[in-house]
């Protein structure tokens, strides 16, 4: 039987890149979004509210997926609210699909907050694991919506008999507009503002992150791991870390990004404001830049998520992930991190999202 994929969150960084990967491999591919129309040739768009089971039932009446890829989440003000809402997204979808008995595998993307703690306690004392983080690291003794989503997945798999995989990505690098966790585009926008104003591209994070070892996850590599885990029997019912396969130090990469945008830079300096503070009044300036260069998005908040970039760049420890689990099972894809950023920057220019 031909594989039929259902991607939840097809307009986001991971969902959009996964859709492209699946279409390239000739999968029948559906993408669910709340309101967006994802413009990918061959993708079958579905609009539905995952918090409304009736809406889901109607939207999925004629859809019988063999594989479900869950890449969506909703941000709320507290972790308690995050748990309630994001667990419901997973539970509602899998309950609606259950009577169809078509699903063979469900994949869920989470992230390193599994190891570092939720937004309210992120990378603080008591939530600092030994790095590199490993998949066998136990859950933290704190509420976390990633855990809640996993538990919904595990319960549905036991009930319905499908296999599952969980993909714990590091900072995601890829193209998306309106995404809440978007470091690559955030840094591209910040650098573009620095270039326009003549200000230096100033490191806004911690000394530990500036000097320490890091890794990130290219959304294209995550897409490959999604498909690998969904089609490799040995990978069934396991959680995997997901990262490019190389490591870097920000004191090296920051200079590379500054050189790409032809701006001066300032490295780690004690007392430097975080990026959210630096960019808090740049909304009107971005509208002017967008008008000057005929850019397609004038709303800075739909492009940049400095609050989340600050979480990553401000961590008090170096953070990298151990990939040996999937490597031993045969997943050998690799992505150069400098290329991840520069490929994204070129795409942002081509799409008229940042100035060329």
XYZ file of C-alpha atoms in Angstrom:
356
model
C 0.000 0.000 0.000
C 1.304 3.431 -0.905
C 2.408 5.576 2.006
C 0.059 8.439 2.836
C 1.377 11.105 5.181
C -0.547 13.558 7.316
C 1.602 16.454 8.561
C 0.236 18.458 11.453
C 1.687 21.951 11.188
C 2.715 21.912 7.537
C 3.361 25.662 7.465
C 6.041 25.569 10.169
C 9.790 25.064 9.899
C 9.821 21.316 10.448
C 6.467 20.572 8.804
C 7.178 22.488 5.611
C 10.571 20.890 5.083
C 9.121 17.463 5.839
C 6.393 18.015 3.236
C 9.028 18.779 0.622
C 10.993 15.644 1.547
C 7.925 13.393 1.392
C 6.746 14.842 -1.908
C 10.223 14.313 -3.336
C 9.886 10.655 -2.329
C 6.454 10.400 -3.996
C 4.393 10.062 -0.832
C 0.772 11.139 -0.948
C 1.020 14.058 1.464
C -1.622 16.014 3.349
C -0.863 19.041 5.494
C -3.076 20.355 8.289
C -2.944 24.002 9.301
C -5.413 26.203 11.132
C -5.552 28.982 8.547
C -2.505 28.889 6.280
C -2.385 27.710 2.688
C 0.956 25.978 2.147
C 2.092 26.585 -1.403
C 3.871 23.352 -2.286
C 3.149 21.556 -5.525
C 1.523 18.227 -4.748
C 0.664 18.991 -1.112
C -2.998 18.490 -0.252
C -3.963 21.311 2.122
C -6.407 20.735 4.953
C -7.624 23.469 7.294
C -8.885 22.409 10.702
C -8.870 23.390 14.360
C -7.147 20.642 16.335
C -8.860 21.825 19.507
C -12.244 21.103 17.888
C -12.731 17.339 17.286
C -15.791 17.957 15.127
C -13.758 20.242 12.883
C -11.125 17.526 12.611
C -13.635 14.801 11.831
C -15.107 16.859 9.009
C -11.737 17.859 7.573
C -10.396 14.290 7.651
C -13.506 12.498 6.402
C -11.813 11.173 3.267
C -8.242 11.000 4.583
C -6.760 7.679 5.722
C -3.104 8.306 6.545
C -0.607 5.531 7.059
C 1.864 7.886 8.743
C 1.232 10.931 10.942
C 3.920 13.535 11.616
C 3.116 15.894 14.466
C 5.099 19.136 14.185
C 2.679 21.685 15.680
C 2.339 23.315 19.073
C 0.660 26.348 20.631
C 2.303 28.762 23.056
C 0.372 29.840 26.154
C 1.238 32.066 29.107
C 2.001 29.287 31.596
C 3.331 25.752 31.386
C 0.089 24.449 32.898
C -1.777 25.999 29.969
C 0.841 24.714 27.516
C 0.274 21.189 28.847
C -3.502 21.390 28.642
C -3.589 22.746 25.100
C -0.700 20.867 23.496
C -1.690 17.511 24.956
C -5.182 18.096 23.567
C -3.795 18.739 20.077
C -2.205 15.280 19.992
C -5.058 13.494 21.752
C -7.816 14.966 19.576
C -6.112 14.129 16.302
C -5.278 10.545 17.223
C -8.771 9.927 18.612
C -10.332 11.162 15.371
C -8.030 8.933 13.316
C -8.462 5.848 15.511
C -11.664 4.487 13.898
C -10.055 4.554 10.447
C -7.470 1.921 11.541
C -5.125 3.170 8.811
C -2.286 4.597 10.894
C 0.925 2.531 11.029
C 3.307 5.077 12.552
C 3.127 8.423 14.365
C 6.137 10.717 14.770
C 6.346 13.631 17.195
C 8.934 16.416 17.204
C 9.818 17.960 20.558
C 13.181 19.449 21.529
C 15.909 19.990 24.077
C 13.474 21.441 26.618
C 12.954 17.748 27.322
C 16.384 17.907 29.015
C 16.695 21.587 29.951
C 13.230 22.238 31.359
C 10.131 24.127 30.153
C 10.017 27.858 29.425
C 9.323 28.720 33.083
C 12.411 26.876 34.369
C 14.584 26.743 31.261
C 18.279 25.990 31.871
C 18.141 27.129 35.495
C 19.669 25.567 38.590
C 18.235 22.099 39.048
C 17.606 21.751 35.302
C 21.151 21.532 33.964
C 21.966 18.062 32.645
C 25.420 16.810 31.833
C 26.130 17.377 28.168
C 26.039 16.070 25.555
C 22.412 15.266 26.343
C 21.427 11.648 25.744
C 18.033 10.122 25.069
C 18.224 7.950 28.178
C 18.383 11.062 30.378
C 15.379 10.774 32.760
C 12.517 13.216 32.691
C 12.953 16.212 34.952
C 10.785 16.451 38.055
C 8.796 19.350 36.635
C 5.721 19.764 34.456
C 6.607 19.951 30.770
C 4.267 19.975 27.792
C 6.695 17.802 25.828
C 6.157 15.044 28.381
C 2.397 15.479 28.130
C 2.508 15.181 24.340
C 4.652 12.060 24.597
C 2.227 10.490 27.053
C -0.707 11.086 24.706
C 1.304 9.494 21.896
C 2.247 6.454 23.978
C -1.326 5.909 25.164
C -2.747 6.106 21.642
C -0.070 3.741 20.292
C -0.959 1.188 22.961
C -4.667 1.565 22.173
C -4.447 1.534 18.375
C -1.371 -0.606 17.716
C 0.771 1.782 15.669
C 4.509 2.350 16.139
C 5.901 5.719 17.163
C 9.037 7.847 17.171
C 9.947 11.007 19.082
C 12.473 13.434 17.606
C 14.194 15.783 20.046
C 15.596 18.507 17.828
C 18.029 21.176 18.940
C 17.569 24.778 17.731
C 15.766 24.491 14.391
C 17.210 26.237 11.344
C 14.918 26.558 8.331
C 12.438 28.714 6.463
C 9.151 29.689 8.088
C 7.189 32.881 8.633
C 5.108 33.311 11.774
C 7.036 30.646 13.686
C 7.486 31.116 17.444
C 10.948 29.538 17.624
C 12.975 30.788 14.693
C 16.618 31.595 15.424
C 17.906 31.584 11.843
C 15.444 34.151 10.560
C 15.674 36.153 13.795
C 19.428 36.533 13.387
C 19.044 37.347 9.684
C 16.565 40.118 10.501
C 18.756 41.435 13.334
C 21.818 41.485 11.069
C 19.815 43.227 8.330
C 18.759 45.919 10.811
C 22.380 46.323 11.933
C 23.469 46.732 8.312
C 20.773 49.303 7.601
C 21.525 51.354 10.713
C 25.295 50.902 10.850
C 25.136 49.344 14.302
C 27.435 46.432 15.175
C 26.071 42.883 15.202
C 26.347 42.447 18.962
C 26.322 39.107 20.786
C 23.354 39.206 23.204
C 23.958 35.967 25.101
C 26.046 34.333 27.801
C 29.775 33.743 28.013
C 29.155 29.979 28.290
C 27.320 29.925 24.971
C 29.810 32.267 23.292
C 32.790 30.115 24.199
C 31.192 26.685 24.545
C 30.379 23.955 22.042
C 26.936 23.912 20.421
C 25.026 22.173 17.685
C 21.762 22.899 15.852
C 19.230 21.051 13.711
C 18.647 21.810 10.048
C 14.957 21.247 9.277
C 15.976 19.371 6.126
C 17.939 16.878 8.210
C 15.043 16.451 10.639
C 12.821 15.648 7.658
C 15.183 12.875 6.618
C 15.250 11.448 10.131
C 11.438 11.550 10.273
C 11.172 9.452 7.124
C 13.967 7.106 8.190
C 12.352 6.375 11.565
C 8.921 5.928 9.996
C 10.180 3.329 7.520
C 12.896 1.506 9.488
C 11.561 -1.318 11.692
C 14.573 -1.178 14.027
C 13.754 2.483 14.814
C 10.203 1.792 15.991
C 9.028 2.952 19.402
C 12.091 4.997 20.276
C 13.111 8.590 20.955
C 15.990 10.113 19.033
C 18.063 13.246 19.337
C 18.262 15.187 16.101
C 21.170 17.461 15.205
C 23.306 18.235 12.171
C 26.218 16.041 13.163
C 28.848 18.747 13.519
C 29.606 21.084 16.416
C 30.694 24.715 16.557
C 31.381 27.607 18.908
C 29.334 30.778 18.599
C 32.475 32.903 18.837
C 33.357 31.373 15.437
C 29.897 31.320 13.816
C 28.929 34.836 14.969
C 31.913 36.243 13.055
C 30.911 34.207 9.980
C 27.358 35.565 10.068
C 28.629 39.129 10.523
C 30.949 38.700 7.527
C 28.078 37.308 5.433
C 26.003 40.425 6.089
C 29.048 42.721 5.831
C 28.583 44.206 9.285
C 30.936 44.772 12.194
C 30.415 42.614 15.239
C 30.945 42.724 18.990
C 31.490 39.475 20.861
C 30.595 38.556 24.399
C 30.623 41.603 26.680
C 29.304 41.460 30.261
C 26.114 43.444 30.727
C 25.066 43.486 27.065
C 21.236 43.593 26.782
C 19.472 40.518 25.462
C 18.080 40.471 21.926
C 14.472 40.972 22.971
C 15.489 44.243 24.635
C 17.655 45.317 21.693
C 14.872 44.692 19.136
C 11.850 45.754 21.190
C 11.441 49.092 19.408
C 12.411 47.956 15.894
C 8.887 47.310 14.595
C 8.495 50.652 12.831
C 12.061 50.541 11.563
C 11.423 47.146 9.986
C 8.335 48.519 8.230
C 10.544 51.220 6.717
C 13.154 48.667 5.652
C 10.456 46.450 4.143
C 9.049 49.354 2.158
C 12.491 50.470 0.982
C 13.453 47.001 -0.308
C 9.987 45.804 -1.377
C 9.953 42.983 1.166
C 6.934 40.710 1.522
C 6.566 40.870 5.312
C 6.353 44.173 7.155
C 5.445 42.729 10.561
C 8.643 42.155 12.540
C 6.852 39.898 15.013
C 6.032 37.397 12.256
C 9.697 37.077 11.328
C 11.725 37.417 14.511
C 11.349 35.583 17.822
C 14.085 37.227 19.910
C 12.619 35.917 23.178
C 13.308 32.346 22.078
C 16.712 33.138 20.589
C 17.586 34.635 23.978
C 16.680 31.350 25.677
C 19.202 29.526 23.493
C 21.986 32.096 23.420
C 21.667 32.933 27.107
C 22.080 29.404 28.478
C 24.638 29.142 31.306
C 26.180 25.951 29.900
C 27.358 24.695 26.543
C 24.786 22.359 25.011
C 25.165 19.697 22.381
C 23.362 16.434 21.678
C 24.459 12.828 21.426
C 23.380 11.254 18.123
C 24.832 7.783 18.643
C 21.458 6.081 19.123
C 20.192 6.745 15.599
C 23.694 6.416 14.120
C 23.955 2.849 15.417
C 20.633 2.029 13.768
C 21.722 3.356 10.386
C 20.770 7.041 10.221
C 23.886 8.679 8.824
C 22.607 11.961 7.346
C 24.860 14.973 8.017
C 24.493 18.707 7.479
C 27.159 21.404 7.728
C 25.874 24.041 10.162
C 27.433 27.036 8.425
C 25.646 25.940 5.261
C 22.390 25.618 7.227
C 22.520 29.303 8.118
C 23.836 30.558 4.791
C 21.376 28.471 2.743
C 18.573 29.952 4.828
C 19.894 33.499 4.368
C 20.041 33.009 0.589
C 16.455 31.722 0.586
C 15.279 34.664 2.697
C 16.801 37.023 0.144
C 15.349 35.130 -2.796
C 11.884 35.220 -1.214
C 12.186 38.960 -0.468
C 11.956 38.388 3.277
C 15.240 40.223 4.037
C 17.092 42.722 1.833
C 19.414 41.231 -0.762
